[in-house]
């Protein structure tokens, strides 16, 4: 039997780093820590080596198509497939950032939404039967969808929405932000939260597609890791990175034949409708 393999994006620090550490403990296969900055990635590998873990490293910038293709070719040639994909890489402007909202909307979605989609487009063809995909979404997606106008909410929550329609909505949000009319068009003023609305909705669509795929038992879920002590939260989150990694790792290791969660939004290992979820500290 071929060696199983797991990939975690953006895992040189924060929650992704802890997901790699947890998978090294529990997953029977090779675990890839990936980072856009090779030096930071290798330093992270070294510190995990010092703890007695042996993850492997591959460079990956999710906004760089050539970098994504290199990882894809490497996985195909070395492993012939992929068993776990954790889309953890993400970015957020700080609340105090002076960057104009239009820039924040474009740049944040370039990584969090379009980068994640590009990774999925390249790597989903490699997923083997029983593969597990986890997207790091956020409680922010829950707040943001509820702040959208009823018309915009209805579009995002349409159970038959396609990826093309979702991407068109994300582009509409970005364009509206550039025109200074996103609020008038029914979108809230948070670039990060809207990028995570995209991820939560994407998950439902992808599961619909994967359930109809000839490869059996492939599951994708999104999750909220909770409010975690990382650079992204300016270390304000009370959860440790290992606590934040708990639900993503649980989803990455769902046993064969799992029926639920599948295509769901999960927090603290429980399934919620992402638009109804309330985070409790
Ligand atoms: P960090 O900022 O600590 O880590 C983010 C990671 O993503 C870093 O490794 C960063 O690399 C990487 N990254 C950013 N852009 C890219 C890119 N283009 N290509 C590859 N890697 C990239 O964040 P967290 O650990 O807090 O967040 C992890 C995930 O969890 C994110 O998706 C976030 O949105 C989500 N989340 C976090 C919460 C929290 O409270 N912390 C709450 C809810 C969701 P580099 O070091 O090079 O910048």
Coordinates of C-alpha atoms and ligand atoms in Angstrom, one line a residue:
X1 CA 0.0 0.0 0.0
X2 CA 1.3 3.5 -0.8
X3 CA 2.4 5.8 2.0
X4 CA -0.4 8.1 3.1
X5 CA 0.2 11.8 3.1
X6 CA -1.1 15.0 4.8
X7 CA -0.5 18.6 3.8
X8 CA -1.2 21.6 6.1
X9 CA -1.0 25.1 4.5
X10 CA 0.6 28.0 6.3
X11 CA 2.0 25.8 9.1
X12 CA 5.3 27.5 10.0
X13 CA 3.5 29.1 13.0
X14 CA 0.2 29.5 14.9
X15 CA -2.7 27.0 14.5
X16 CA -1.2 25.4 11.4
X17 CA 2.0 24.5 13.3
X18 CA -0.1 22.9 16.1
X19 CA -2.1 21.0 13.5
X20 CA 1.1 19.6 12.0
X21 CA 2.3 18.6 15.5
X22 CA -1.0 16.9 16.3
X23 CA -1.0 15.0 13.0
X24 CA 2.6 13.9 13.6
X25 CA 1.2 12.3 16.8
X26 CA -1.9 10.7 15.4
X27 CA -1.7 10.2 11.6
X28 CA -0.2 7.1 10.2
X29 CA 1.6 8.7 7.2
X30 CA 3.9 11.5 6.2
X31 CA 2.9 15.0 7.4
X32 CA 3.9 18.1 5.3
X33 CA 4.5 21.4 7.1
X34 CA 4.3 24.0 4.3
X35 CA 5.3 27.6 4.4
X36 CA 5.6 30.4 1.8
X37 CA 8.9 31.4 3.4
X38 CA 11.3 28.5 3.2
X39 CA 13.5 29.7 6.0
X40 CA 10.6 30.1 8.4
X41 CA 9.3 26.7 7.4
X42 CA 12.6 25.0 8.0
X43 CA 13.0 26.7 11.4
X44 CA 9.5 25.3 12.3
X45 CA 10.6 21.8 11.2
X46 CA 13.7 22.1 13.4
X47 CA 11.7 23.1 16.5
X48 CA 9.3 20.1 15.9
X49 CA 12.4 17.9 15.4
X50 CA 13.6 19.0 18.8
X51 CA 10.3 17.9 20.3
X52 CA 10.8 14.5 18.7
X53 CA 8.5 14.8 15.7
X54 CA 9.5 14.3 12.0
X55 CA 7.3 16.3 9.7
X56 CA 8.5 16.9 6.1
X57 CA 8.7 20.3 4.5
X58 CA 7.5 21.7 1.1
X59 CA 7.4 25.3 0.1
X60 CA 3.9 26.6 -0.6
X61 CA 2.6 30.1 -1.2
X62 CA -1.2 29.8 -1.8
X63 CA -1.2 33.0 -3.9
X64 CA 1.5 31.8 -6.2
X65 CA 0.2 29.4 -8.9
X66 CA 3.7 28.2 -9.8
X67 CA 4.3 27.3 -6.1
X68 CA 1.0 25.4 -6.0
X69 CA 1.8 23.5 -9.2
X70 CA 5.2 22.5 -7.8
X71 CA 3.6 21.0 -4.7
X72 CA 1.0 19.2 -6.8
X73 CA 3.7 17.6 -9.1
X74 CA 5.7 16.6 -6.1
X75 CA 2.8 14.9 -4.4
X76 CA 1.8 13.2 -7.6
X77 CA 5.2 11.9 -8.3
X78 CA 6.2 11.0 -4.8
X79 CA 2.9 9.7 -3.3
X80 CA 0.6 9.3 -6.2
X81 CA -2.2 11.1 -4.2
X82 CA -3.2 13.0 -1.2
X83 CA -5.1 11.8 2.0
X84 CA -5.4 14.9 4.2
X85 CA -5.5 18.6 3.1
X86 CA -5.8 21.3 5.8
X87 CA -6.3 24.7 4.3
X88 CA -5.1 26.7 7.2
X89 CA -3.1 29.6 5.6
X90 CA -4.8 32.9 6.1
X91 CA -4.2 36.6 6.7
X92 CA -6.0 39.5 8.3
X93 CA -5.4 43.2 8.5
X94 CA -5.2 44.5 12.1
X95 CA -8.2 46.6 13.2
X96 CA -5.9 49.6 13.4
X97 CA -4.6 49.2 9.9
X98 CA -4.7 52.4 7.9
X99 CA -4.9 50.5 4.6
X100 CA -8.0 51.6 2.6
X101 CA -10.9 49.2 2.8
X102 CA -10.8 48.5 -0.9
X103 CA -7.2 47.3 -0.6
X104 CA -8.1 45.2 2.4
X105 CA -11.0 43.6 0.6
X106 CA -8.9 42.7 -2.4
X107 CA -5.7 41.5 -0.6
X108 CA -7.5 39.5 2.1
X109 CA -9.6 37.7 -0.4
X110 CA -6.6 37.0 -2.7
X111 CA -5.2 34.8 0.1
X112 CA -8.1 33.6 2.1
X113 CA -10.6 32.9 -0.6
X114 CA -8.9 32.8 -4.0
X115 CA -5.7 31.2 -2.6
X116 CA -7.7 28.5 -1.0
X117 CA -9.7 27.8 -4.2
X118 CA -6.4 27.7 -6.2
X119 CA -5.0 25.0 -3.8
X120 CA -8.2 23.0 -4.0
X121 CA -8.4 23.2 -7.8
X122 CA -4.8 21.9 -8.0
X123 CA -4.9 19.3 -5.3
X124 CA -8.5 17.9 -5.3
X125 CA -7.7 15.7 -8.4
X126 CA -5.1 14.0 -6.2
X127 CA -7.4 13.2 -3.3
X128 CA -7.7 9.5 -2.7
X129 CA -10.9 7.7 -1.5
X130 CA -11.5 8.4 2.2
X131 CA -9.5 11.7 1.9
X132 CA -10.3 14.4 4.4
X133 CA -10.2 18.2 3.7
X134 CA -10.5 20.8 6.3
X135 CA -10.8 24.6 5.8
X136 CA -10.1 27.0 8.6
X137 CA -13.0 29.3 8.5
X138 CA -14.0 31.5 11.5
X139 CA -16.8 32.7 13.8
X140 CA -16.2 35.9 11.8
X141 CA -18.1 34.3 8.9
X142 CA -21.1 33.8 11.2
X143 CA -21.2 37.4 12.2
X144 CA -20.6 38.7 8.7
X145 CA -23.4 36.7 7.0
X146 CA -25.9 38.0 9.6
X147 CA -24.7 41.5 8.8
X148 CA -25.4 41.1 5.1
X149 CA -28.7 42.4 3.7
X150 CA -31.5 39.8 3.4
X151 CA -31.0 39.8 -0.4
X152 CA -27.2 39.1 -0.1
X153 CA -27.8 36.5 2.6
X154 CA -30.2 34.7 0.3
X155 CA -27.6 34.6 -2.4
X156 CA -24.9 33.1 -0.2
X157 CA -27.3 30.7 1.5
X158 CA -28.9 29.4 -1.7
X159 CA -28.5 25.6 -1.3
X160 CA -27.9 25.3 -5.0
X161 CA -25.2 28.0 -5.3
X162 CA -22.3 27.0 -7.5
X163 CA -18.6 27.9 -7.1
X164 CA -18.8 30.2 -10.1
X165 CA -21.8 32.0 -8.5
X166 CA -20.0 32.2 -5.1
X167 CA -16.8 33.6 -6.8
X168 CA -19.0 36.1 -8.6
X169 CA -20.4 37.2 -5.3
X170 CA -16.9 37.6 -3.7
X171 CA -15.8 39.6 -6.7
X172 CA -19.0 41.7 -6.4
X173 CA -18.1 42.5 -2.8
X174 CA -14.5 43.4 -3.8
X175 CA -15.7 45.6 -6.6
X176 CA -18.3 47.3 -4.4
X177 CA -15.6 48.0 -1.8
X178 CA -13.5 49.6 -4.5
X179 CA -16.4 51.8 -5.5
X180 CA -17.1 52.6 -1.9
X181 CA -20.6 51.1 -2.1
X182 CA -20.3 47.8 -0.4
X183 CA -22.6 48.8 2.5
X184 CA -25.1 50.2 0.0
X185 CA -25.0 46.8 -1.8
X186 CA -25.7 44.9 1.5
X187 CA -22.2 43.8 2.5
X188 CA -20.6 44.5 5.9
X189 CA -17.4 46.4 6.4
X190 CA -15.1 43.5 7.2
X191 CA -12.8 42.1 4.5
X192 CA -11.6 39.2 6.6
X193 CA -15.1 38.2 7.7
X194 CA -16.3 38.2 4.2
X195 CA -13.4 36.1 3.0
X196 CA -14.5 33.5 5.6
X197 CA -18.1 33.7 4.5
X198 CA -16.7 32.6 1.1
X199 CA -14.9 29.6 2.8
X200 CA -17.9 28.5 4.8
X201 CA -20.2 28.5 1.7
X202 CA -17.5 26.9 -0.5
X203 CA -17.4 24.0 1.9
X204 CA -21.1 23.1 1.3
X205 CA -20.6 23.3 -2.5
X206 CA -17.4 21.2 -2.5
X207 CA -19.1 18.4 -0.5
X208 CA -22.0 18.3 -2.9
X209 CA -19.4 17.9 -5.7
X210 CA -17.3 15.3 -3.8
X211 CA -20.3 13.3 -2.8
X212 CA -21.1 12.9 -6.5
X213 CA -17.5 12.0 -7.3
X214 CA -16.6 8.5 -8.3
X215 CA -13.9 8.4 -5.6
X216 CA -15.7 7.2 -2.4
X217 CA -16.0 8.8 1.0
X218 CA -14.1 12.1 0.5
X219 CA -15.2 14.6 3.1
X220 CA -14.6 18.3 3.4
X221 CA -15.6 20.5 6.4
X222 CA -14.9 24.0 7.5
X223 CA -14.3 24.9 11.1
X224 CA -13.9 27.7 13.6
X225 CA -10.8 27.0 15.8
X226 CA -12.0 29.4 18.5
X227 CA -10.2 32.6 19.5
X228 CA -6.6 31.6 19.6
X229 CA -3.4 33.1 21.0
X230 CA -1.5 33.7 17.7
X231 CA 0.1 36.5 15.7
X232 CA -3.2 36.9 13.8
X233 CA -5.2 37.6 17.0
X234 CA -2.3 39.8 18.3
X235 CA -2.1 37.2 21.0
X236 CA -5.4 38.3 22.5
X237 CA -7.2 34.9 22.0
X238 CA -7.4 32.8 25.2
X239 CA -7.0 29.4 23.5
X240 CA -3.6 27.8 23.0
X241 CA -2.6 26.8 19.5
X242 CA -3.1 23.2 20.5
X243 CA -6.6 23.9 21.7
X244 CA -7.2 25.8 18.4
X245 CA -5.9 22.8 16.5
X246 CA -8.2 20.3 18.2
X247 CA -11.2 20.6 15.9
X248 CA -9.2 20.8 12.7
X249 CA -7.3 17.7 13.7
X250 CA -10.5 15.9 14.6
X251 CA -11.9 16.7 11.2
X252 CA -8.7 15.7 9.4
X253 CA -8.8 12.3 11.1
X254 CA -12.6 11.4 10.7
X255 CA -12.7 7.7 10.3
X256 CA -13.6 5.9 7.1
X257 CA -17.3 5.8 6.4
X258 CA -18.1 8.9 8.4
X259 CA -21.5 10.4 7.3
X260 CA -21.4 13.5 9.5
X261 CA -19.8 16.0 9.7
X262 CA -19.6 16.3 5.9
X263 CA -19.8 19.6 4.2
X264 CA -20.4 21.2 7.5
X265 CA -19.2 24.1 9.7
X266 CA -17.8 22.6 12.9
X267 CA -16.7 24.3 16.2
X268 CA -15.6 22.4 19.3
X269 CA -16.2 19.2 17.4
X270 CA -19.9 20.1 17.0
X271 CA -21.8 20.8 13.8
X272 CA -23.5 24.2 13.4
X273 CA -25.2 26.1 10.6
X274 CA -22.5 28.7 10.0
X275 CA -25.0 31.5 9.7
X276 CA -26.5 30.6 13.1
X277 CA -23.3 30.0 15.1
X278 CA -22.5 32.1 18.2
X279 CA -19.0 31.9 19.6
X280 CA -18.8 31.6 23.4
X281 CA -15.5 32.4 25.0
Ligands
LIG1 P1 -1.1 33.2 12.0 O1 -1.1 34.6 11.5 O2 -0.5 32.9 13.3 O3 -0.6 32.2 10.9 C1 -1.0 32.3 9.6 C2 -0.2 31.3 8.7 O4 -0.7 31.5 7.3 C3 1.3 31.7 8.7 O5 2.0 30.5 8.6 C4 1.4 32.5 7.4 O6 2.7 32.5 6.9 C5 0.5 31.7 6.6 N1 0.2 32.4 5.3 C6 -0.4 33.7 5.1 N2 -0.4 33.9 3.8 C7 0.0 32.8 3.2 C8 0.2 32.5 1.8 N3 -0.1 33.4 0.8 N4 0.7 31.3 1.5 C9 1.0 30.4 2.5 N5 0.9 30.7 3.8 C10 0.4 31.9 4.1 O7 -2.7 32.8 12.0 P2 -3.5 31.8 12.9 O8 -2.7 30.6 13.2 O9 -4.2 32.5 14.0 O10 -4.6 31.4 11.8 C11 -4.7 30.1 11.1 C12 -6.0 30.0 10.4 O11 -7.1 30.0 11.4 C13 -6.3 31.2 9.5 O12 -7.0 30.8 8.3 C14 -7.2 32.1 10.4 O13 -8.0 32.9 9.6 C15 -8.0 31.1 11.1 N6 -8.6 31.6 12.4 C16 -7.8 32.0 13.4 C17 -8.4 32.5 14.6 C18 -7.6 33.0 15.7 O14 -8.2 33.3 16.8 N7 -6.3 33.0 15.7 C19 -9.9 32.5 14.8 C20 -10.6 32.0 13.6 C21 -10.0 31.5 12.5 P3 3.8 33.7 7.3 O15 4.4 33.4 8.6 O16 4.8 33.7 6.1 O17 3.0 35.0 7.3

